[in-house]
mmCIF file of C-alpha atoms and ligand atoms in Angstrom:
data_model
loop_
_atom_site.group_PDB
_atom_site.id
_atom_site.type_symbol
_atom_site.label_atom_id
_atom_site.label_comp_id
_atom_site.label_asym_id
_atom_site.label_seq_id
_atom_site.Cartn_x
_atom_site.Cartn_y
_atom_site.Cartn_z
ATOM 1 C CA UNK A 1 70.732 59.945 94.613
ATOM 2 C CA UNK A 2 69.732 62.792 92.913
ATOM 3 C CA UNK A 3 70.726 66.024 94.119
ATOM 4 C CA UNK A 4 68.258 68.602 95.794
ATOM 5 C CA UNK A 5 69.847 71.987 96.290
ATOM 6 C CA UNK A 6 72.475 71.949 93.212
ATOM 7 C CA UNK A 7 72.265 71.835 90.127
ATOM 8 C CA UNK A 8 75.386 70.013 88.055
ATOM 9 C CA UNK A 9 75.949 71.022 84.264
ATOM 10 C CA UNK A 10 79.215 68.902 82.897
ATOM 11 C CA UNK A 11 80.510 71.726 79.760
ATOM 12 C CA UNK A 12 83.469 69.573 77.968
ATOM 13 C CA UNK A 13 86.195 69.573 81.032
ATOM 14 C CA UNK A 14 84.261 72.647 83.332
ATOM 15 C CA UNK A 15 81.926 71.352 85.436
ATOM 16 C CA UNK A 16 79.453 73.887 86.700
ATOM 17 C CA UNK A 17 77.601 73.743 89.949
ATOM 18 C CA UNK A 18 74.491 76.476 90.434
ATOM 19 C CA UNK A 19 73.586 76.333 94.187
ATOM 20 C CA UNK A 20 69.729 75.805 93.814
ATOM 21 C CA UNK A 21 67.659 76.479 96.784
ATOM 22 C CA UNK A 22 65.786 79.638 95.192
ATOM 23 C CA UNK A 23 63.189 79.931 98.378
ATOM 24 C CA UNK A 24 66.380 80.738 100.878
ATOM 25 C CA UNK A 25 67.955 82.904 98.496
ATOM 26 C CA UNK A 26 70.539 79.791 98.216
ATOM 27 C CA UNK A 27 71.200 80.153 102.088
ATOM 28 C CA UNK A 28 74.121 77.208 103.049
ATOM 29 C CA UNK A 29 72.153 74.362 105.126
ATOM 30 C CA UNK A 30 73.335 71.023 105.899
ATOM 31 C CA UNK A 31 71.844 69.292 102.885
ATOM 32 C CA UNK A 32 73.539 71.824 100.479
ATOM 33 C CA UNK A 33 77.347 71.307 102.265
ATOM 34 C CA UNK A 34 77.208 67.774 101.960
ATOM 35 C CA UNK A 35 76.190 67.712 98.110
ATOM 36 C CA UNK A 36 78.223 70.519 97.542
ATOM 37 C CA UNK A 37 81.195 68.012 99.348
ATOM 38 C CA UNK A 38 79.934 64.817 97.537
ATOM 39 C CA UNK A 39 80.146 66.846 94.004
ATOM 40 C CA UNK A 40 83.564 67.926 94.615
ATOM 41 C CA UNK A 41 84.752 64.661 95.876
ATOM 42 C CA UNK A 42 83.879 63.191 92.161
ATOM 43 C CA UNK A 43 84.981 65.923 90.279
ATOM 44 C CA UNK A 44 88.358 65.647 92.052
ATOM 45 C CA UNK A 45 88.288 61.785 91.361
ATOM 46 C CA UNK A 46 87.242 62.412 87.596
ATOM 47 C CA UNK A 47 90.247 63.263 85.470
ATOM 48 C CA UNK A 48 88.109 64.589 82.580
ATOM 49 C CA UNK A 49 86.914 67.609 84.945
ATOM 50 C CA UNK A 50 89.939 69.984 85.009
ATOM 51 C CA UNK A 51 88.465 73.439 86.230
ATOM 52 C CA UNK A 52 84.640 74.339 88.149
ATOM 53 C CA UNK A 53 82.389 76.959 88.262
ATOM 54 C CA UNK A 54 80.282 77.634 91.018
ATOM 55 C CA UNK A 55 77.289 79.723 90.670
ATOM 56 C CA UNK A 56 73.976 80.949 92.177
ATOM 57 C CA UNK A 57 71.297 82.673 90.350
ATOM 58 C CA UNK A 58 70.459 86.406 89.287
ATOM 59 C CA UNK A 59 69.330 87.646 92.669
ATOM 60 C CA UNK A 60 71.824 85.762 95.502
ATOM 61 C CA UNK A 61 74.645 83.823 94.780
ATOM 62 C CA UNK A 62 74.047 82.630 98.662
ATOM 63 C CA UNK A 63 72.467 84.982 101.228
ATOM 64 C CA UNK A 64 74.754 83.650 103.996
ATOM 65 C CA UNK A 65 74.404 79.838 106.389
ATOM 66 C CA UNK A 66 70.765 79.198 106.579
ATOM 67 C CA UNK A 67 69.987 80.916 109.853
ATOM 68 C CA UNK A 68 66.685 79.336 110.266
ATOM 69 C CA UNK A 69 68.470 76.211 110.540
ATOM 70 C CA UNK A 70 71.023 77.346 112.960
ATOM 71 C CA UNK A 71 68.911 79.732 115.095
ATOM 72 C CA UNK A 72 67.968 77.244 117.928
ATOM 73 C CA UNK A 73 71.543 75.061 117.827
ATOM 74 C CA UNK A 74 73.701 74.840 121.033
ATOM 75 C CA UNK A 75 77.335 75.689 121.608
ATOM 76 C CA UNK A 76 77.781 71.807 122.496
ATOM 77 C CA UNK A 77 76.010 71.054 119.052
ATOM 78 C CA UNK A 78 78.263 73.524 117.196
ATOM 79 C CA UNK A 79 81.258 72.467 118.694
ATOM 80 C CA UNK A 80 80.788 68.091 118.707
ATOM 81 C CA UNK A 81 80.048 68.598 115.170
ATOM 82 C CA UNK A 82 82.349 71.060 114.033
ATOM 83 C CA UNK A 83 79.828 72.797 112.320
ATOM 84 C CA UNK A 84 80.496 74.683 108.373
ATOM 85 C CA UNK A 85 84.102 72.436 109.610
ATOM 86 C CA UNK A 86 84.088 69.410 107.087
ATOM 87 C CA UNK A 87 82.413 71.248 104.283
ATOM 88 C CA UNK A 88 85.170 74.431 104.230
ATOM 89 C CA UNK A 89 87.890 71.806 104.636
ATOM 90 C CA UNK A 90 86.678 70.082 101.829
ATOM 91 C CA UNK A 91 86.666 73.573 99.272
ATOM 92 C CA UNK A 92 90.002 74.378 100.456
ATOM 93 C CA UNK A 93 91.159 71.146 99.986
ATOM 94 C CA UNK A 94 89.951 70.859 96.581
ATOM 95 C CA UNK A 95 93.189 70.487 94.108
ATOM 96 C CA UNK A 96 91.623 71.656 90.952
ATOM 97 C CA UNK A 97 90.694 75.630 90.394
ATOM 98 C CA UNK A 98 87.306 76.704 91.304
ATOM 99 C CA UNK A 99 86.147 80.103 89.592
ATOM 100 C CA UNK A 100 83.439 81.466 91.444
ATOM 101 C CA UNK A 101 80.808 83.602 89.379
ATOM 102 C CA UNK A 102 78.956 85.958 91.768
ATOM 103 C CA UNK A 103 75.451 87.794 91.080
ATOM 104 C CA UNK A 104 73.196 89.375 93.720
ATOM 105 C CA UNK A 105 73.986 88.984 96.967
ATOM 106 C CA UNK A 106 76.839 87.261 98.728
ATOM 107 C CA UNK A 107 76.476 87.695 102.250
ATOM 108 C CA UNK A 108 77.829 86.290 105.248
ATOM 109 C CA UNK A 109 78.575 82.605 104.245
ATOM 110 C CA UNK A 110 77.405 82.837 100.563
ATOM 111 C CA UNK A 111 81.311 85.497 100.583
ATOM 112 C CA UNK A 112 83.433 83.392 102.614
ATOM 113 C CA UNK A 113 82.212 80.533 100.013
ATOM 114 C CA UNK A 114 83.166 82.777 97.097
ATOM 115 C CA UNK A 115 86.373 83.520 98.805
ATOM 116 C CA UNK A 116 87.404 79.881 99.454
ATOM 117 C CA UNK A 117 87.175 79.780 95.496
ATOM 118 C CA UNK A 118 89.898 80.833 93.489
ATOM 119 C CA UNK A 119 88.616 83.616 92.181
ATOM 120 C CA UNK A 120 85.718 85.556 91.714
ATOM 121 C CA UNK A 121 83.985 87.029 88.742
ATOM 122 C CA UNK A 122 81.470 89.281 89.467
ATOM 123 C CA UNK A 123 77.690 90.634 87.835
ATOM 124 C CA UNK A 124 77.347 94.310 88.169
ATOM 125 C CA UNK A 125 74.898 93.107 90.331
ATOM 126 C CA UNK A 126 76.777 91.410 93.078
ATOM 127 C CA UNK A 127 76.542 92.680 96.397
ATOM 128 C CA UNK A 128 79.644 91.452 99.359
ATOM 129 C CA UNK A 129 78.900 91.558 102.663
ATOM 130 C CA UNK A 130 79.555 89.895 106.333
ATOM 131 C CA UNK A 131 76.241 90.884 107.880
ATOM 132 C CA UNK A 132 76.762 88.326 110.942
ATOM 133 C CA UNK A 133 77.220 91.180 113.354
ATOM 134 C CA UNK A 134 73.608 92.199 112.758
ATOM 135 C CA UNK A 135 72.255 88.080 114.328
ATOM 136 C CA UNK A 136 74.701 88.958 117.282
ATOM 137 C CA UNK A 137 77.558 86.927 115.917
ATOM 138 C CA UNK A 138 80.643 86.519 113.411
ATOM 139 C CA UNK A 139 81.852 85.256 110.329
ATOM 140 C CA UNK A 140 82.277 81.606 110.297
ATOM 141 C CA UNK A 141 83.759 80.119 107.329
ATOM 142 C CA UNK A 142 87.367 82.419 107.060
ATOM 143 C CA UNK A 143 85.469 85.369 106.698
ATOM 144 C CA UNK A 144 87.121 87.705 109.533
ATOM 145 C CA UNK A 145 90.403 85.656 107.743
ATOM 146 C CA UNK A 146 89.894 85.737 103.818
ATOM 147 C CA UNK A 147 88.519 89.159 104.029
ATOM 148 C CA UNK A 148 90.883 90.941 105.721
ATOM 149 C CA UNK A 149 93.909 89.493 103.419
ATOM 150 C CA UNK A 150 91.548 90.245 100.546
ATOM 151 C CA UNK A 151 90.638 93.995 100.954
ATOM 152 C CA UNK A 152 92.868 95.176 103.869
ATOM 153 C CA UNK A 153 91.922 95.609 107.546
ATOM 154 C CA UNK A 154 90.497 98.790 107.287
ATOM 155 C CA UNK A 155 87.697 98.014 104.607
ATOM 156 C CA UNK A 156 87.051 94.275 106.051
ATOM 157 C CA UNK A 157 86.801 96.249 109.788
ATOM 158 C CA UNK A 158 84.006 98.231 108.029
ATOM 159 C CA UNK A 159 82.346 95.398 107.053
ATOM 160 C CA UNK A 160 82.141 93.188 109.233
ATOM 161 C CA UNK A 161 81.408 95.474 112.581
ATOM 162 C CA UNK A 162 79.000 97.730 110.257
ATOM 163 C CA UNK A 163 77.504 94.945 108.063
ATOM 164 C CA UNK A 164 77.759 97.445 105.123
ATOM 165 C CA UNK A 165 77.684 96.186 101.839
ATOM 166 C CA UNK A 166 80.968 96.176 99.032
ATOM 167 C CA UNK A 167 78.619 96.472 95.203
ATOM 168 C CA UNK A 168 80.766 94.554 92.513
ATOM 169 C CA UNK A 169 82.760 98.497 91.297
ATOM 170 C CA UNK A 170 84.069 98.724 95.190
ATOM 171 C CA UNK A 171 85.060 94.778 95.151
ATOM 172 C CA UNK A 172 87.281 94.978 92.131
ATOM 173 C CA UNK A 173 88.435 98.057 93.262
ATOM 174 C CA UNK A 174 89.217 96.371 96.501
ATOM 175 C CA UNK A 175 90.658 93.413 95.064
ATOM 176 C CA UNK A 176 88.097 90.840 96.053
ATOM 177 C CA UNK A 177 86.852 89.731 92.829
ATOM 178 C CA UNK A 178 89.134 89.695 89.439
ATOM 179 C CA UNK A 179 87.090 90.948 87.066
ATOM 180 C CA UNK A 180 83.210 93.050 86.767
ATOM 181 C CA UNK A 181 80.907 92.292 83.894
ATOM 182 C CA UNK A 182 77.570 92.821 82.431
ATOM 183 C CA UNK A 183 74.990 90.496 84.793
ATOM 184 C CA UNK A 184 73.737 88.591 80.998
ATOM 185 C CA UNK A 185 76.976 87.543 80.781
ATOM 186 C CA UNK A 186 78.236 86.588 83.887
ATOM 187 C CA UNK A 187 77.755 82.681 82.907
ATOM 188 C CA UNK A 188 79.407 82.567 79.655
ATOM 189 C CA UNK A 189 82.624 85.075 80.980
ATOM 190 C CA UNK A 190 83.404 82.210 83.953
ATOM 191 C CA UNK A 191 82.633 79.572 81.417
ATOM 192 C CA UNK A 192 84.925 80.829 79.159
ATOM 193 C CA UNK A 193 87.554 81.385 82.064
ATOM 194 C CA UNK A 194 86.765 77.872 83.192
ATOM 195 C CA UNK A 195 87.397 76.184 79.594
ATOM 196 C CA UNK A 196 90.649 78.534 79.572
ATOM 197 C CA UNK A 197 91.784 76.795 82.471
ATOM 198 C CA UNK A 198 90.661 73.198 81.400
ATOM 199 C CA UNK A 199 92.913 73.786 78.528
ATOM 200 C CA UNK A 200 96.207 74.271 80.235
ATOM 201 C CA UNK A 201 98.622 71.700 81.424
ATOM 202 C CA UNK A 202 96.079 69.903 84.625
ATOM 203 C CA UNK A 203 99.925 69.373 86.046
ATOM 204 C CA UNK A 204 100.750 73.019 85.834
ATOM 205 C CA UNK A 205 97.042 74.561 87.016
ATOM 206 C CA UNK A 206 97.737 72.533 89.896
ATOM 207 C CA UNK A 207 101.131 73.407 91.075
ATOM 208 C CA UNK A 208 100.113 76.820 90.208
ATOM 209 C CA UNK A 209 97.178 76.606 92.133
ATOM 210 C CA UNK A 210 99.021 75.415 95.172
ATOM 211 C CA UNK A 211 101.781 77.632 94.932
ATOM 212 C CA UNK A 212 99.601 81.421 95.269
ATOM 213 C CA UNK A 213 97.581 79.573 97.726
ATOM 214 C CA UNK A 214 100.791 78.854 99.656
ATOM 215 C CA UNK A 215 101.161 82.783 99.672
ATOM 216 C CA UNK A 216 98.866 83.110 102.298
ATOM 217 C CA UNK A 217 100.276 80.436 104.775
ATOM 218 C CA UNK A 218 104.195 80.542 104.688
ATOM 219 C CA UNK A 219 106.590 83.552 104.520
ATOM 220 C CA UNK A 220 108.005 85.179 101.176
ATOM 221 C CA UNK A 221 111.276 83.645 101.389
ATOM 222 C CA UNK A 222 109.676 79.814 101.981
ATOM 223 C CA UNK A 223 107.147 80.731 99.389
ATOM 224 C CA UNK A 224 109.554 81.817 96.506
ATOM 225 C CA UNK A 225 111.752 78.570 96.967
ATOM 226 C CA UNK A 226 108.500 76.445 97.318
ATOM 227 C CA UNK A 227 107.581 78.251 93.778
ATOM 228 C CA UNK A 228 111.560 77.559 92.752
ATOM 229 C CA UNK A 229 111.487 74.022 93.426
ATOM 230 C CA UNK A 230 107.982 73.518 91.362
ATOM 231 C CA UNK A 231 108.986 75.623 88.854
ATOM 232 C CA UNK A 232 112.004 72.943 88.270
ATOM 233 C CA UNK A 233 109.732 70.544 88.901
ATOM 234 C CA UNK A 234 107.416 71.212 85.666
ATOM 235 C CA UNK A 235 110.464 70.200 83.598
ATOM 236 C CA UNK A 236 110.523 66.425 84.236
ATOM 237 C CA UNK A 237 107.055 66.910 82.619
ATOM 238 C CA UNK A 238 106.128 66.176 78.358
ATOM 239 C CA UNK A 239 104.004 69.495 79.027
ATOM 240 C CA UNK A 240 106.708 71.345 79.577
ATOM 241 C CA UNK A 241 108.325 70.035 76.818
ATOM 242 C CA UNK A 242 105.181 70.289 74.570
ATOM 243 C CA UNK A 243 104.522 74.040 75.632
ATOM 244 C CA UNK A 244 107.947 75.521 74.643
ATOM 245 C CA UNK A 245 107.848 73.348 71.534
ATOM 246 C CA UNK A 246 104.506 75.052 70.349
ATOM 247 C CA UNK A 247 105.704 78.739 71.186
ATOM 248 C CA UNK A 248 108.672 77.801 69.011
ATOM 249 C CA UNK A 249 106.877 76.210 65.972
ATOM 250 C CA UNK A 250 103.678 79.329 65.994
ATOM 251 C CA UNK A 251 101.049 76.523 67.232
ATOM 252 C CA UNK A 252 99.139 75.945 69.962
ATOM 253 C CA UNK A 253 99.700 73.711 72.296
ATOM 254 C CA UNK A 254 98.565 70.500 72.992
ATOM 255 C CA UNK A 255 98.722 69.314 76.482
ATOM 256 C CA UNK A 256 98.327 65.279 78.429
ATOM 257 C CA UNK A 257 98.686 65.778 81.367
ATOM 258 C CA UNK A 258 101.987 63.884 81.637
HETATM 259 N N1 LIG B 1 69.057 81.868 105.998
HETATM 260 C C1 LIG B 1 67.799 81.376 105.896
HETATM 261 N N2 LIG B 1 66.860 81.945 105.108
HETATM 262 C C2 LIG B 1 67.207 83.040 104.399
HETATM 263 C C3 LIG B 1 68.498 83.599 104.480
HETATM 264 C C4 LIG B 1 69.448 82.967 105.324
HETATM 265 N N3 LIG B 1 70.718 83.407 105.426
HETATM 266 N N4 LIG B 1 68.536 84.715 103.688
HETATM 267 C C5 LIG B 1 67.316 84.814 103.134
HETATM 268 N N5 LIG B 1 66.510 83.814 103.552
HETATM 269 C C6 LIG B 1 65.108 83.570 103.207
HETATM 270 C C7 LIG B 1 64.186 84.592 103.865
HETATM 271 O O1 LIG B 1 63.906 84.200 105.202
HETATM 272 C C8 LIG B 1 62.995 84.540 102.963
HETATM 273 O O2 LIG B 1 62.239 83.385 103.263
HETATM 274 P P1 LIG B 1 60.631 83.475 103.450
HETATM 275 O O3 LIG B 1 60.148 83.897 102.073
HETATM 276 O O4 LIG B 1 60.236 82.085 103.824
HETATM 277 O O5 LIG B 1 60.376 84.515 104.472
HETATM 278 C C9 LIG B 1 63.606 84.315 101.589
HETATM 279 O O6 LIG B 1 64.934 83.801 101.810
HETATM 280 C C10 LIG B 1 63.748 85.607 100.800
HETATM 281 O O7 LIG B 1 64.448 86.545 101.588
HETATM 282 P P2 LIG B 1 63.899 88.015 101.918
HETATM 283 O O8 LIG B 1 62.407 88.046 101.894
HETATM 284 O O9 LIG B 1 64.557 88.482 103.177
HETATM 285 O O10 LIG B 1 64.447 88.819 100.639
HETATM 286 P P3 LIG B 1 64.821 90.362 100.544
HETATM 287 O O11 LIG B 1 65.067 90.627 99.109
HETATM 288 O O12 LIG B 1 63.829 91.200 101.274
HETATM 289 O O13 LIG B 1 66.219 90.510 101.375
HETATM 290 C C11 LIG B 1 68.444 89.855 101.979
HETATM 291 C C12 LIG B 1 67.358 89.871 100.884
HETATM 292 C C13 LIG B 1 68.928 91.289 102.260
HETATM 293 C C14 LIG B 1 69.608 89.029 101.459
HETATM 294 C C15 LIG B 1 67.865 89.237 103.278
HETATM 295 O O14 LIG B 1 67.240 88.013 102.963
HETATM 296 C C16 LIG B 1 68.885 88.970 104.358
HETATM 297 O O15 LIG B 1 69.298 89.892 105.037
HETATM 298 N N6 LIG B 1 69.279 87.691 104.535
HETATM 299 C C17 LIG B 1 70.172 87.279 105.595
HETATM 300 C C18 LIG B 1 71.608 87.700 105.307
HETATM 301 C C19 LIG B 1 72.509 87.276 106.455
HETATM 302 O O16 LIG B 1 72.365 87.706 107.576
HETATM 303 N N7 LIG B 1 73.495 86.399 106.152
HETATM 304 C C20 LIG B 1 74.405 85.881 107.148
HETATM 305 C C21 LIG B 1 73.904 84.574 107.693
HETATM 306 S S1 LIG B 1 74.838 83.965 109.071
HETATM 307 C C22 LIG B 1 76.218 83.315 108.378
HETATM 308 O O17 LIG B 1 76.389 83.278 107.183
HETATM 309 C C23 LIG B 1 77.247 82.761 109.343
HETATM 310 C C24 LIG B 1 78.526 82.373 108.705
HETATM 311 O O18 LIG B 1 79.447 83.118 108.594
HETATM 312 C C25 LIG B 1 78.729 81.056 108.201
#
């Protein structure tokens, strides 16, 4: 079926999604979670897709959950169907890396969506913010979570009880998003990330990707022997093998996957 609030773009091994509903400012409904879902769920199945990019446009990468859908809903309705639920289980399942490339604003649920990506790249123009507090309620997709590991209590406290907004200078000062750059280029900067990515070992990206995720769940001391033990790991792999080969012989390298 073709898809109604994204659009897909397939660049050699980067897939890139732009959330598309323009006339909500990209606000999250229903529709959008489950496509968003049903894209992930074959670009985790297709091995030719190693990295993603997800995107909105020049004004909002996502203004927050569509509140116009969610303004009359009752707490038995939120609750039986585990509303935002499947959807943010499904992004933070997701094994491969997702960059997310951030213009306008991210607000509410449009920044905990950028946050459960694995990075952010922002426009100049890109404006963070938890506004929920202003519609009488709270973050709910990680925000009051993801936040406060990413920028420290005392800034994610300020946002999210004042509904102030972070502009793209304060969020990579903060540490939410890696890297600033010129709106125009926004696109080709996570593209180029993206194909980066697609470019490495898929067996090492993954592990990788697992392992500074793991950072936020387990202790140091688990964490550092979870890292040891894939770290070893990596060396039953030709990559491995292939990668120390090409440092060696002043190429580059060219990985399988095996
Ligand atoms: N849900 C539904 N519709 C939204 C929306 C949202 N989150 N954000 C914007 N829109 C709609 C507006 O209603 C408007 O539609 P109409 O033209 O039909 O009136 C259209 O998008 C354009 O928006 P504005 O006219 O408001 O544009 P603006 O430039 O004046 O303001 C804005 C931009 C500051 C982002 C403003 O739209 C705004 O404050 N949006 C809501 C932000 C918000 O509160 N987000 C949190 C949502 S709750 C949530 O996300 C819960 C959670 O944690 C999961």
């Amino acid at each position: 079926m073709p898809l109604k609030t994204l659009i897909v773009e397939r660049h050699d091994a980067v897939t890139l999604i732009r959330l598309n509903r323009p006339e909500a400012l990209n606000a999250l409904n229903n529709e959008l979670l489950g496509e968003l879902s049903g894209v992930l769920d074959a670009a985790e199945a297709d091995e030719g897709v190693r990295c993603l990019v997800l995107t909105g446009s020049q004004r909002a990468f996502a203004a927050g959950a569509d509140i116009k859908e969610m303004s009359d809903k009752s707490y038995a309705q939120m609750f039986m169907t585990d509303f935002f639920g499947p959807a943010a289980r499904r992004i933070e399942q997701f094994r491969k890396p997702i960059i997310a490339a951030v213009a306008g604003y991210a607000l509410g649920g449009g920044c905990e969506l950028a946050m459960l990506c694995d990075f952010i790249i922002a426009a100049e123009t890109a404006k963070f913010g938890q506004p929920e507090i202003n519609l009488g309620v709270m973050p709910g997709i990680g925000g009051t979570q993801r936040l406060t590991r990413f920028v420290g209590k005392s800034k994610a406290m300020d946002m999210i009880l004042t509904a102030r907004m972070m502009d793209a200078a304060e969020a990579e000062r903060a540490g939410l998003v890696s890297r600033m750059v010129a709106a125009d280029k926004l696109i080709d900067e996570a593209l180029a990330a993206a194909a980066k990515i697609a470019g490495q070992s898929p067996l090492a990206v993954m592990m990788n990707k697992e392992l500074v995720n793991a950072a936020y769940e387990t202790t140091l001391s688990t964490g550092v022997a979870m890292e040891r033990r894939l770290f070893h790991s990596l060396f039953a792999f030709d990559d491995q093998k292939e990668g120390m080969a090409a440092f060696v012989d002043k190429r580059p390298a060219k990985f399988t996957g095996t």
